JSON list of C-alpha atoms in Angstrom, two decimals:
[
{"chain": "A", "resi": 2, "resn": "UNK", "atom": "CA", "xyz": [158.54, 107.36, 65.04]},
{"chain": "A", "resi": 3, "resn": "UNK", "atom": "CA", "xyz": [158.25, 106.47, 61.36]},
{"chain": "A", "resi": 4, "resn": "UNK", "atom": "CA", "xyz": [157.17, 102.91, 62.18]},
{"chain": "A", "resi": 5, "resn": "UNK", "atom": "CA", "xyz": [154.60, 104.30, 64.60]},
{"chain": "A", "resi": 6, "resn": "UNK", "atom": "CA", "xyz": [153.20, 106.56, 61.89]},
{"chain": "A", "resi": 7, "resn": "UNK", "atom": "CA", "xyz": [152.98, 103.65, 59.44]},
{"chain": "A", "resi": 8, "resn": "UNK", "atom": "CA", "xyz": [151.15, 101.57, 62.05]},
{"chain": "A", "resi": 9, "resn": "UNK", "atom": "CA", "xyz": [148.74, 104.45, 62.66]},
{"chain": "A", "resi": 10, "resn": "UNK", "atom": "CA", "xyz": [148.04, 104.89, 58.94]},
{"chain": "A", "resi": 11, "resn": "UNK", "atom": "CA", "xyz": [147.50, 101.15, 58.53]},
{"chain": "A", "resi": 12, "resn": "UNK", "atom": "CA", "xyz": [145.07, 101.10, 61.45]},
{"chain": "A", "resi": 13, "resn": "UNK", "atom": "CA", "xyz": [143.02, 103.83, 59.78]},
{"chain": "A", "resi": 14, "resn": "UNK", "atom": "CA", "xyz": [143.12, 102.08, 56.43]},
{"chain": "A", "resi": 15, "resn": "UNK", "atom": "CA", "xyz": [141.81, 98.89, 58.02]},
{"chain": "A", "resi": 16, "resn": "UNK", "atom": "CA", "xyz": [138.72, 100.83, 59.14]},
{"chain": "A", "resi": 17, "resn": "UNK", "atom": "CA", "xyz": [138.20, 102.99, 56.05]},
{"chain": "A", "resi": 18, "resn": "UNK", "atom": "CA", "xyz": [138.06, 101.50, 52.53]},
{"chain": "A", "resi": 19, "resn": "UNK", "atom": "CA", "xyz": [138.19, 104.91, 50.82]},
{"chain": "A", "resi": 20, "resn": "UNK", "atom": "CA", "xyz": [141.94, 105.69, 50.71]},
{"chain": "A", "resi": 21, "resn": "UNK", "atom": "CA", "xyz": [143.92, 104.13, 47.87]},
{"chain": "A", "resi": 22, "resn": "UNK", "atom": "CA", "xyz": [147.20, 104.42, 49.75]},
{"chain": "A", "resi": 23, "resn": "UNK", "atom": "CA", "xyz": [148.62, 105.24, 53.16]},
{"chain": "A", "resi": 24, "resn": "UNK", "atom": "CA", "xyz": [149.78, 108.63, 51.99]},
{"chain": "A", "resi": 25, "resn": "UNK", "atom": "CA", "xyz": [146.29, 109.75, 51.07]},
{"chain": "A", "resi": 26, "resn": "UNK", "atom": "CA", "xyz": [145.40, 109.39, 54.74]},
{"chain": "A", "resi": 27, "resn": "UNK", "atom": "CA", "xyz": [147.94, 112.09, 55.56]},
{"chain": "A", "resi": 28, "resn": "UNK", "atom": "CA", "xyz": [145.40, 114.57, 54.17]},
{"chain": "A", "resi": 29, "resn": "UNK", "atom": "CA", "xyz": [142.65, 113.47, 56.57]},
{"chain": "A", "resi": 30, "resn": "UNK", "atom": "CA", "xyz": [141.61, 116.29, 58.93]},
{"chain": "A", "resi": 31, "resn": "UNK", "atom": "CA", "xyz": [141.14, 113.80, 61.77]},
{"chain": "A", "resi": 32, "resn": "UNK", "atom": "CA", "xyz": [144.77, 112.75, 61.57]},
{"chain": "A", "resi": 33, "resn": "UNK", "atom": "CA", "xyz": [145.93, 116.36, 61.75]},
{"chain": "A", "resi": 34, "resn": "UNK", "atom": "CA", "xyz": [143.55, 117.10, 64.62]},
{"chain": "A", "resi": 35, "resn": "UNK", "atom": "CA", "xyz": [145.02, 114.24, 66.65]},
{"chain": "A", "resi": 36, "resn": "UNK", "atom": "CA", "xyz": [148.55, 115.36, 65.79]},
{"chain": "A", "resi": 37, "resn": "UNK", "atom": "CA", "xyz": [147.90, 118.93, 66.89]},
{"chain": "A", "resi": 38, "resn": "UNK", "atom": "CA", "xyz": [146.27, 117.61, 70.04]},
{"chain": "A", "resi": 39, "resn": "UNK", "atom": "CA", "xyz": [149.42, 115.70, 70.98]},
{"chain": "A", "resi": 40, "resn": "UNK", "atom": "CA", "xyz": [151.27, 119.03, 71.00]},
{"chain": "A", "resi": 41, "resn": "UNK", "atom": "CA", "xyz": [148.47, 120.89, 72.78]},
{"chain": "A", "resi": 42, "resn": "UNK", "atom": "CA", "xyz": [148.16, 118.18, 75.44]},
{"chain": "A", "resi": 43, "resn": "UNK", "atom": "CA", "xyz": [151.91, 118.27, 76.12]},
{"chain": "A", "resi": 44, "resn": "UNK", "atom": "CA", "xyz": [151.67, 122.03, 76.63]},
{"chain": "A", "resi": 45, "resn": "UNK", "atom": "CA", "xyz": [148.60, 121.57, 78.83]},
{"chain": "A", "resi": 46, "resn": "UNK", "atom": "CA", "xyz": [150.38, 119.03, 81.02]},
{"chain": "A", "resi": 47, "resn": "UNK", "atom": "CA", "xyz": [153.29, 121.48, 81.31]},
{"chain": "A", "resi": 48, "resn": "UNK", "atom": "CA", "xyz": [150.76, 124.10, 82.53]},
{"chain": "A", "resi": 49, "resn": "UNK", "atom": "CA", "xyz": [151.35, 126.31, 79.51]},
{"chain": "A", "resi": 50, "resn": "UNK", "atom": "CA", "xyz": [147.62, 126.69, 79.14]},
{"chain": "A", "resi": 51, "resn": "UNK", "atom": "CA", "xyz": [147.54, 129.70, 76.83]},
{"chain": "A", "resi": 52, "resn": "UNK", "atom": "CA", "xyz": [149.88, 128.07, 74.31]},
{"chain": "A", "resi": 53, "resn": "UNK", "atom": "CA", "xyz": [147.90, 124.85, 74.54]},
{"chain": "A", "resi": 54, "resn": "UNK", "atom": "CA", "xyz": [144.73, 126.75, 73.75]},
{"chain": "A", "resi": 55, "resn": "UNK", "atom": "CA", "xyz": [146.44, 128.55, 70.88]},
{"chain": "A", "resi": 56, "resn": "UNK", "atom": "CA", "xyz": [147.41, 125.23, 69.28]},
{"chain": "A", "resi": 57, "resn": "UNK", "atom": "CA", "xyz": [143.88, 123.94, 69.87]},
{"chain": "A", "resi": 58, "resn": "UNK", "atom": "CA", "xyz": [142.40, 127.06, 68.28]},
{"chain": "A", "resi": 59, "resn": "UNK", "atom": "CA", "xyz": [144.58, 126.72, 65.18]},
{"chain": "A", "resi": 60, "resn": "UNK", "atom": "CA", "xyz": [143.74, 123.02, 64.89]},
{"chain": "A", "resi": 61, "resn": "UNK", "atom": "CA", "xyz": [140.01, 123.72, 65.18]},
{"chain": "A", "resi": 62, "resn": "UNK", "atom": "CA", "xyz": [140.25, 126.37, 62.46]},
{"chain": "A", "resi": 63, "resn": "UNK", "atom": "CA", "xyz": [142.15, 124.00, 60.17]},
{"chain": "A", "resi": 64, "resn": "UNK", "atom": "CA", "xyz": [140.22, 120.76, 60.75]},
{"chain": "A", "resi": 65, "resn": "UNK", "atom": "CA", "xyz": [136.78, 121.70, 62.15]},
{"chain": "A", "resi": 66, "resn": "UNK", "atom": "CA", "xyz": [137.51, 119.30, 65.02]},
{"chain": "A", "resi": 67, "resn": "UNK", "atom": "CA", "xyz": [137.66, 120.66, 68.57]},
{"chain": "A", "resi": 68, "resn": "UNK", "atom": "CA", "xyz": [139.67, 118.57, 71.04]},
{"chain": "A", "resi": 69, "resn": "UNK", "atom": "CA", "xyz": [140.28, 120.23, 74.39]},
{"chain": "A", "resi": 70, "resn": "UNK", "atom": "CA", "xyz": [144.00, 120.17, 75.27]},
{"chain": "A", "resi": 71, "resn": "UNK", "atom": "CA", "xyz": [143.21, 118.41, 78.54]},
{"chain": "A", "resi": 72, "resn": "UNK", "atom": "CA", "xyz": [141.57, 115.38, 76.91]},
{"chain": "A", "resi": 73, "resn": "UNK", "atom": "CA", "xyz": [143.51, 112.11, 77.19]},
{"chain": "A", "resi": 74, "resn": "UNK", "atom": "CA", "xyz": [143.73, 110.16, 73.94]},
{"chain": "A", "resi": 75, "resn": "UNK", "atom": "CA", "xyz": [145.21, 106.71, 73.39]},
{"chain": "A", "resi": 76, "resn": "UNK", "atom": "CA", "xyz": [146.81, 105.17, 70.32]},
{"chain": "A", "resi": 77, "resn": "UNK", "atom": "CA", "xyz": [145.32, 105.08, 66.82]},
{"chain": "A", "resi": 78, "resn": "UNK", "atom": "CA", "xyz": [142.26, 107.28, 67.32]},
{"chain": "A", "resi": 79, "resn": "UNK", "atom": "CA", "xyz": [140.47, 107.65, 63.97]},
{"chain": "A", "resi": 80, "resn": "UNK", "atom": "CA", "xyz": [138.19, 110.67, 63.57]},
{"chain": "A", "resi": 81, "resn": "UNK", "atom": "CA", "xyz": [136.52, 110.12, 60.22]},
{"chain": "A", "resi": 82, "resn": "UNK", "atom": "CA", "xyz": [135.29, 113.66, 59.50]},
{"chain": "A", "resi": 83, "resn": "UNK", "atom": "CA", "xyz": [134.94, 117.07, 61.11]},
{"chain": "A", "resi": 84, "resn": "UNK", "atom": "CA", "xyz": [132.57, 118.87, 63.46]},
{"chain": "A", "resi": 85, "resn": "UNK", "atom": "CA", "xyz": [133.46, 116.65, 66.39]},
{"chain": "A", "resi": 86, "resn": "UNK", "atom": "CA", "xyz": [133.87, 118.03, 69.92]},
{"chain": "A", "resi": 87, "resn": "UNK", "atom": "CA", "xyz": [135.85, 116.29, 72.66]},
{"chain": "A", "resi": 88, "resn": "UNK", "atom": "CA", "xyz": [135.72, 117.82, 76.14]},
{"chain": "A", "resi": 89, "resn": "UNK", "atom": "CA", "xyz": [138.43, 118.52, 78.67]},
{"chain": "A", "resi": 90, "resn": "UNK", "atom": "CA", "xyz": [138.08, 115.48, 80.94]},
{"chain": "A", "resi": 91, "resn": "UNK", "atom": "CA", "xyz": [137.26, 113.01, 78.16]},
{"chain": "A", "resi": 92, "resn": "UNK", "atom": "CA", "xyz": [139.41, 109.89, 77.99]},
{"chain": "A", "resi": 93, "resn": "UNK", "atom": "CA", "xyz": [139.76, 107.80, 74.84]},
{"chain": "A", "resi": 94, "resn": "UNK", "atom": "CA", "xyz": [141.38, 104.37, 74.65]},
{"chain": "A", "resi": 95, "resn": "UNK", "atom": "CA", "xyz": [143.21, 102.66, 71.80]},
{"chain": "A", "resi": 96, "resn": "UNK", "atom": "CA", "xyz": [141.82, 102.01, 68.31]},
{"chain": "A", "resi": 97, "resn": "UNK", "atom": "CA", "xyz": [138.67, 104.08, 68.85]},
{"chain": "A", "resi": 98, "resn": "UNK", "atom": "CA", "xyz": [136.71, 105.24, 65.80]},
{"chain": "A", "resi": 99, "resn": "UNK", "atom": "CA", "xyz": [134.65, 108.44, 65.87]},
{"chain": "A", "resi": 100, "resn": "UNK", "atom": "CA", "xyz": [132.55, 109.62, 62.94]},
{"chain": "A", "resi": 101, "resn": "UNK", "atom": "CA", "xyz": [131.41, 113.15, 62.12]},
{"chain": "A", "resi": 102, "resn": "UNK", "atom": "CA", "xyz": [129.40, 115.51, 64.33]},
{"chain": "A", "resi": 103, "resn": "UNK", "atom": "CA", "xyz": [130.02, 113.58, 67.55]},
{"chain": "A", "resi": 104, "resn": "UNK", "atom": "CA", "xyz": [130.04, 115.29, 70.94]},
{"chain": "A", "resi": 105, "resn": "UNK", "atom": "CA", "xyz": [131.81, 113.94, 73.99]},
{"chain": "A", "resi": 106, "resn": "UNK", "atom": "CA", "xyz": [130.13, 116.46, 76.22]},
{"chain": "A", "resi": 107, "resn": "UNK", "atom": "CA", "xyz": [130.20, 117.30, 79.89]},
{"chain": "A", "resi": 108, "resn": "UNK", "atom": "CA", "xyz": [127.59, 117.54, 82.61]},
{"chain": "A", "resi": 109, "resn": "UNK", "atom": "CA", "xyz": [127.77, 118.20, 86.32]},
{"chain": "A", "resi": 110, "resn": "UNK", "atom": "CA", "xyz": [129.50, 115.26, 88.05]},
{"chain": "A", "resi": 111, "resn": "UNK", "atom": "CA", "xyz": [126.96, 112.65, 89.14]},
{"chain": "A", "resi": 112, "resn": "UNK", "atom": "CA", "xyz": [129.09, 109.62, 89.91]},
{"chain": "A", "resi": 113, "resn": "UNK", "atom": "CA", "xyz": [131.32, 110.96, 92.65]},
{"chain": "A", "resi": 114, "resn": "UNK", "atom": "CA", "xyz": [134.47, 111.38, 90.54]},
{"chain": "A", "resi": 115, "resn": "UNK", "atom": "CA", "xyz": [135.84, 114.86, 91.36]},
{"chain": "A", "resi": 116, "resn": "UNK", "atom": "CA", "xyz": [136.31, 117.00, 88.27]},
{"chain": "A", "resi": 117, "resn": "UNK", "atom": "CA", "xyz": [135.25, 114.29, 85.84]},
{"chain": "A", "resi": 118, "resn": "UNK", "atom": "CA", "xyz": [132.62, 115.81, 83.53]},
{"chain": "A", "resi": 119, "resn": "UNK", "atom": "CA", "xyz": [133.11, 114.01, 80.23]},
{"chain": "A", "resi": 120, "resn": "UNK", "atom": "CA", "xyz": [132.86, 110.40, 79.03]},
{"chain": "A", "resi": 121, "resn": "UNK", "atom": "CA", "xyz": [135.47, 107.68, 78.78]},
{"chain": "A", "resi": 122, "resn": "UNK", "atom": "CA", "xyz": [135.64, 105.61, 75.58]},
{"chain": "A", "resi": 123, "resn": "UNK", "atom": "CA", "xyz": [137.27, 102.22, 76.06]},
{"chain": "A", "resi": 124, "resn": "UNK", "atom": "CA", "xyz": [139.44, 100.40, 73.52]},
{"chain": "A", "resi": 125, "resn": "UNK", "atom": "CA", "xyz": [138.00, 99.53, 70.09]},
{"chain": "A", "resi": 126, "resn": "UNK", "atom": "CA", "xyz": [134.72, 101.37, 70.61]},
{"chain": "A", "resi": 127, "resn": "UNK", "atom": "CA", "xyz": [132.92, 102.91, 67.62]},
{"chain": "A", "resi": 128, "resn": "UNK", "atom": "CA", "xyz": [130.89, 106.12, 67.83]},
{"chain": "A", "resi": 129, "resn": "UNK", "atom": "CA", "xyz": [128.47, 106.71, 64.95]},
{"chain": "A", "resi": 130, "resn": "UNK", "atom": "CA", "xyz": [127.87, 110.06, 63.27]},
{"chain": "A", "resi": 131, "resn": "UNK", "atom": "CA", "xyz": [125.87, 112.59, 65.24]},
{"chain": "A", "resi": 132, "resn": "UNK", "atom": "CA", "xyz": [126.04, 110.63, 68.49]},
{"chain": "A", "resi": 133, "resn": "UNK", "atom": "CA", "xyz": [126.00, 112.63, 71.72]},
{"chain": "A", "resi": 134, "resn": "UNK", "atom": "CA", "xyz": [127.76, 110.99, 74.66]},
{"chain": "A", "resi": 135, "resn": "UNK", "atom": "CA", "xyz": [127.22, 113.12, 77.73]},
{"chain": "A", "resi": 136, "resn": "UNK", "atom": "CA", "xyz": [128.56, 113.10, 81.24]},
{"chain": "A", "resi": 137, "resn": "UNK", "atom": "CA", "xyz": [131.15, 111.14, 83.22]},
{"chain": "A", "resi": 138, "resn": "UNK", "atom": "CA", "xyz": [130.10, 107.76, 81.87]},
{"chain": "A", "resi": 139, "resn": "UNK", "atom": "CA", "xyz": [132.06, 104.86, 80.40]},
{"chain": "A", "resi": 140, "resn": "UNK", "atom": "CA", "xyz": [131.55, 103.28, 76.99]},
{"chain": "A", "resi": 141, "resn": "UNK", "atom": "CA", "xyz": [132.81, 99.72, 77.31]},
{"chain": "A", "resi": 142, "resn": "UNK", "atom": "CA", "xyz": [135.45, 98.07, 75.15]},
{"chain": "A", "resi": 143, "resn": "UNK", "atom": "CA", "xyz": [134.26, 97.10, 71.65]},
{"chain": "A", "resi": 144, "resn": "UNK", "atom": "CA", "xyz": [130.92, 98.84, 72.22]},
{"chain": "A", "resi": 145, "resn": "UNK", "atom": "CA", "xyz": [129.13, 100.55, 69.34]},
{"chain": "A", "resi": 146, "resn": "UNK", "atom": "CA", "xyz": [127.04, 103.70, 69.59]},
{"chain": "A", "resi": 147, "resn": "UNK", "atom": "CA", "xyz": [124.74, 104.13, 66.60]},
{"chain": "A", "resi": 148, "resn": "UNK", "atom": "CA", "xyz": [124.22, 107.29, 64.59]},
{"chain": "A", "resi": 149, "resn": "UNK", "atom": "CA", "xyz": [122.40, 110.14, 66.41]},
{"chain": "A", "resi": 150, "resn": "UNK", "atom": "CA", "xyz": [122.12, 108.17, 69.64]},
{"chain": "A", "resi": 151, "resn": "UNK", "atom": "CA", "xyz": [122.13, 110.12, 72.90]},
{"chain": "A", "resi": 152, "resn": "UNK", "atom": "CA", "xyz": [123.98, 108.24, 75.64]},
{"chain": "A", "resi": 153, "resn": "UNK", "atom": "CA", "xyz": [123.83, 109.36, 79.27]},
{"chain": "A", "resi": 154, "resn": "UNK", "atom": "CA", "xyz": [124.46, 106.04, 81.05]},
{"chain": "A", "resi": 155, "resn": "UNK", "atom": "CA", "xyz": [127.32, 103.57, 81.07]},
{"chain": "A", "resi": 156, "resn": "UNK", "atom": "CA", "xyz": [127.48, 101.29, 78.02]},
{"chain": "A", "resi": 157, "resn": "UNK", "atom": "CA", "xyz": [128.32, 97.62, 78.67]},
{"chain": "A", "resi": 158, "resn": "UNK", "atom": "CA", "xyz": [131.31, 96.06, 76.98]},
{"chain": "A", "resi": 159, "resn": "UNK", "atom": "CA", "xyz": [130.45, 94.91, 73.46]},
{"chain": "A", "resi": 160, "resn": "UNK", "atom": "CA", "xyz": [126.95, 96.43, 73.47]},
{"chain": "A", "resi": 161, "resn": "UNK", "atom": "CA", "xyz": [125.35, 98.21, 70.51]},
{"chain": "A", "resi": 162, "resn": "UNK", "atom": "CA", "xyz": [123.38, 101.31, 71.54]},
{"chain": "A", "resi": 163, "resn": "UNK", "atom": "CA", "xyz": [120.77, 103.03, 69.37]},
{"chain": "A", "resi": 164, "resn": "UNK", "atom": "CA", "xyz": [118.05, 105.62, 69.76]},
{"chain": "A", "resi": 165, "resn": "UNK", "atom": "CA", "xyz": [117.13, 108.64, 71.83]},
{"chain": "A", "resi": 166, "resn": "UNK", "atom": "CA", "xyz": [117.64, 107.98, 74.71]},
{"chain": "A", "resi": 167, "resn": "UNK", "atom": "CA", "xyz": [120.03, 105.23, 73.62]},
{"chain": "A", "resi": 168, "resn": "UNK", "atom": "CA", "xyz": [119.12, 101.65, 74.49]},
{"chain": "A", "resi": 169, "resn": "UNK", "atom": "CA", "xyz": [120.87, 98.37, 73.91]},
{"chain": "A", "resi": 170, "resn": "UNK", "atom": "CA", "xyz": [119.82, 96.37, 70.86]},
{"chain": "A", "resi": 171, "resn": "UNK", "atom": "CA", "xyz": [119.79, 93.26, 73.07]},
{"chain": "A", "resi": 172, "resn": "UNK", "atom": "CA", "xyz": [122.02, 91.38, 70.65]},
{"chain": "A", "resi": 173, "resn": "UNK", "atom": "CA", "xyz": [124.58, 89.23, 72.50]},
{"chain": "A", "resi": 174, "resn": "UNK", "atom": "CA", "xyz": [127.82, 91.19, 72.62]},
{"chain": "A", "resi": 175, "resn": "UNK", "atom": "CA", "xyz": [129.92, 88.36, 71.22]},
{"chain": "A", "resi": 176, "resn": "UNK", "atom": "CA", "xyz": [127.98, 88.64, 67.95]},
{"chain": "A", "resi": 177, "resn": "UNK", "atom": "CA", "xyz": [129.78, 91.88, 67.12]},
{"chain": "A", "resi": 178, "resn": "UNK", "atom": "CA", "xyz": [133.24, 91.30, 68.56]},
{"chain": "A", "resi": 179, "resn": "UNK", "atom": "CA", "xyz": [134.90, 89.89, 65.45]},
{"chain": "A", "resi": 180, "resn": "UNK", "atom": "CA", "xyz": [134.03, 92.57, 62.93]},
{"chain": "A", "resi": 181, "resn": "UNK", "atom": "CA", "xyz": [134.32, 96.30, 62.43]},
{"chain": "A", "resi": 182, "resn": "UNK", "atom": "CA", "xyz": [130.91, 97.96, 62.05]},
{"chain": "A", "resi": 183, "resn": "UNK", "atom": "CA", "xyz": [131.04, 101.27, 60.14]},
{"chain": "A", "resi": 184, "resn": "UNK", "atom": "CA", "xyz": [129.20, 104.08, 61.92]},
{"chain": "A", "resi": 185, "resn": "UNK", "atom": "CA", "xyz": [128.60, 101.76, 64.85]},
{"chain": "A", "resi": 186, "resn": "UNK", "atom": "CA", "xyz": [125.26, 100.73, 63.37]},
{"chain": "A", "resi": 187, "resn": "UNK", "atom": "CA", "xyz": [124.56, 97.24, 61.97]},
{"chain": "A", "resi": 188, "resn": "UNK", "atom": "CA", "xyz": [122.55, 97.63, 58.76]},
{"chain": "A", "resi": 189, "resn": "UNK", "atom": "CA", "xyz": [121.70, 94.12, 57.60]},
{"chain": "A", "resi": 190, "resn": "UNK", "atom": "CA", "xyz": [121.66, 91.95, 60.69]},
{"chain": "A", "resi": 191, "resn": "UNK", "atom": "CA", "xyz": [118.64, 92.03, 63.02]},
{"chain": "A", "resi": 192, "resn": "UNK", "atom": "CA", "xyz": [119.14, 94.54, 65.82]},
{"chain": "A", "resi": 193, "resn": "UNK", "atom": "CA", "xyz": [116.96, 92.74, 68.33]},
{"chain": "A", "resi": 194, "resn": "UNK", "atom": "CA", "xyz": [115.27, 89.38, 68.79]},
{"chain": "A", "resi": 195, "resn": "UNK", "atom": "CA", "xyz": [112.47, 88.77, 66.28]},
{"chain": "A", "resi": 196, "resn": "UNK", "atom": "CA", "xyz": [113.39, 92.16, 64.79]},
{"chain": "A", "resi": 197, "resn": "UNK", "atom": "CA", "xyz": [112.35, 91.21, 61.27]},
{"chain": "A", "resi": 198, "resn": "UNK", "atom": "CA", "xyz": [108.75, 90.52, 62.36]},
{"chain": "A", "resi": 199, "resn": "UNK", "atom": "CA", "xyz": [108.13, 93.64, 64.41]},
{"chain": "A", "resi": 200, "resn": "UNK", "atom": "CA", "xyz": [106.46, 95.61, 61.62]},
{"chain": "A", "resi": 201, "resn": "UNK", "atom": "CA", "xyz": [104.18, 92.69, 60.78]},
{"chain": "A", "resi": 202, "resn": "UNK", "atom": "CA", "xyz": [103.31, 92.30, 64.46]},
{"chain": "A", "resi": 203, "resn": "UNK", "atom": "CA", "xyz": [102.47, 95.98, 64.82]},
{"chain": "A", "resi": 204, "resn": "UNK", "atom": "CA", "xyz": [100.31, 95.95, 61.68]},
{"chain": "A", "resi": 205, "resn": "UNK", "atom": "CA", "xyz": [98.40, 92.92, 62.99]},
{"chain": "A", "resi": 206, "resn": "UNK", "atom": "CA", "xyz": [97.83, 94.64, 66.33]},
{"chain": "A", "resi": 207, "resn": "UNK", "atom": "CA", "xyz": [96.54, 97.78, 64.60]},
{"chain": "A", "resi": 208, "resn": "UNK", "atom": "CA", "xyz": [94.18, 95.65, 62.50]},
{"chain": "A", "resi": 209, "resn": "UNK", "atom": "CA", "xyz": [92.90, 93.93, 65.64]},
{"chain": "A", "resi": 210, "resn": "UNK", "atom": "CA", "xyz": [92.28, 97.26, 67.35]},
{"chain": "A", "resi": 211, "resn": "UNK", "atom": "CA", "xyz": [90.40, 98.55, 64.29]},
{"chain": "A", "resi": 212, "resn": "UNK", "atom": "CA", "xyz": [88.22, 95.45, 64.36]},
{"chain": "A", "resi": 213, "resn": "UNK", "atom": "CA", "xyz": [87.44, 96.01, 68.04]},
{"chain": "A", "resi": 214, "resn": "UNK", "atom": "CA", "xyz": [86.49, 99.64, 67.42]},
{"chain": "A", "resi": 215, "resn": "UNK", "atom": "CA", "xyz": [84.29, 98.69, 64.45]},
{"chain": "A", "resi": 216, "resn": "UNK", "atom": "CA", "xyz": [82.55, 96.01, 66.53]},
{"chain": "A", "resi": 217, "resn": "UNK", "atom": "CA", "xyz": [81.89, 98.46, 69.37]},
{"chain": "A", "resi": 218, "resn": "UNK", "atom": "CA", "xyz": [80.42, 101.03, 66.97]},
{"chain": "A", "resi": 219, "resn": "UNK", "atom": "CA", "xyz": [78.22, 98.39, 65.35]},
{"chain": "A", "resi": 220, "resn": "UNK", "atom": "CA", "xyz": [77.02, 97.22, 68.77]},
{"chain": "A", "resi": 221, "resn": "UNK", "atom": "CA", "xyz": [76.06, 100.76, 69.76]},
{"chain": "A", "resi": 222, "resn": "UNK", "atom": "CA", "xyz": [74.20, 101.37, 66.51]},
{"chain": "A", "resi": 223, "resn": "UNK", "atom": "CA", "xyz": [72.38, 98.04, 66.28]},
{"chain": "A", "resi": 224, "resn": "UNK", "atom": "CA", "xyz": [72.08, 96.97, 69.87]},
{"chain": "A", "resi": 225, "resn": "UNK", "atom": "CA", "xyz": [74.16, 93.85, 69.30]},
{"chain": "A", "resi": 226, "resn": "UNK", "atom": "CA", "xyz": [76.45, 93.03, 72.24]},
{"chain": "A", "resi": 227, "resn": "UNK", "atom": "CA", "xyz": [80.02, 93.92, 71.46]},
{"chain": "A", "resi": 228, "resn": "UNK", "atom": "CA", "xyz": [82.46, 91.03, 71.41]},
{"chain": "A", "resi": 229, "resn": "UNK", "atom": "CA", "xyz": [85.00, 90.92, 74.18]},
{"chain": "A", "resi": 230, "resn": "UNK", "atom": "CA", "xyz": [88.47, 92.26, 73.32]},
{"chain": "A", "resi": 231, "resn": "UNK", "atom": "CA", "xyz": [90.02, 88.85, 73.93]},
{"chain": "A", "resi": 232, "resn": "UNK", "atom": "CA", "xyz": [88.11, 87.35, 70.99]},
{"chain": "A", "resi": 233, "resn": "UNK", "atom": "CA", "xyz": [88.88, 90.04, 68.44]},
{"chain": "A", "resi": 234, "resn": "UNK", "atom": "CA", "xyz": [92.08, 90.08, 66.46]},
{"chain": "A", "resi": 235, "resn": "UNK", "atom": "CA", "xyz": [93.57, 87.17, 68.33]},
{"chain": "A", "resi": 236, "resn": "UNK", "atom": "CA", "xyz": [96.52, 85.72, 66.48]},
{"chain": "A", "resi": 237, "resn": "UNK", "atom": "CA", "xyz": [99.01, 82.99, 67.06]},
{"chain": "A", "resi": 238, "resn": "UNK", "atom": "CA", "xyz": [102.60, 83.93, 67.81]},
{"chain": "A", "resi": 239, "resn": "UNK", "atom": "CA", "xyz": [105.48, 81.69, 66.94]}
]
């Protein structure tokens, strides 16, 4: 048991540079929430539902993290901060990282799995702060869900999902497999092909549209035929 605890603390430390020692991690609310959940889940499986809920209630009061006793959690789950909610039929694999204010929420079953209302997080997935993962969907292994994303469909293995409604960043999955990405959101690397030029492209398109509008107004005022849209603002793409 002691060796298992040390391995758990080391797994958290490898994902969080803040603690100066293993023992500091013992004060993390996420660690206590997972520990209380182990007890609550054992009681739930033994059909001692009231006691399971009592442990869950105490844990929620102490840690501000609400994990339903029925949720199935694998090894080395790291919940970075509080205000996270994990529903009854949620399933979480090994080495999953969840940041603050995340909801693994339920909807009415839509995929034919009886009683399954909440998502499944596969091994090594990362869920950014504020993300809402809703329904009986699966987040693939090593996938990343960016901050404040809303996910209602299955996430492919290794994908990085951002936005509302969440969409893939279109970066090849193998690009992200070898590194841990805090908050599930890459900050320096381009998130999509030609991503660094998108603002310039949009500004050029706006300038072209303004030129077309100005030409049309001038044509109406002076009687000069307006140029065709294909000749205004045309630019060469790489």
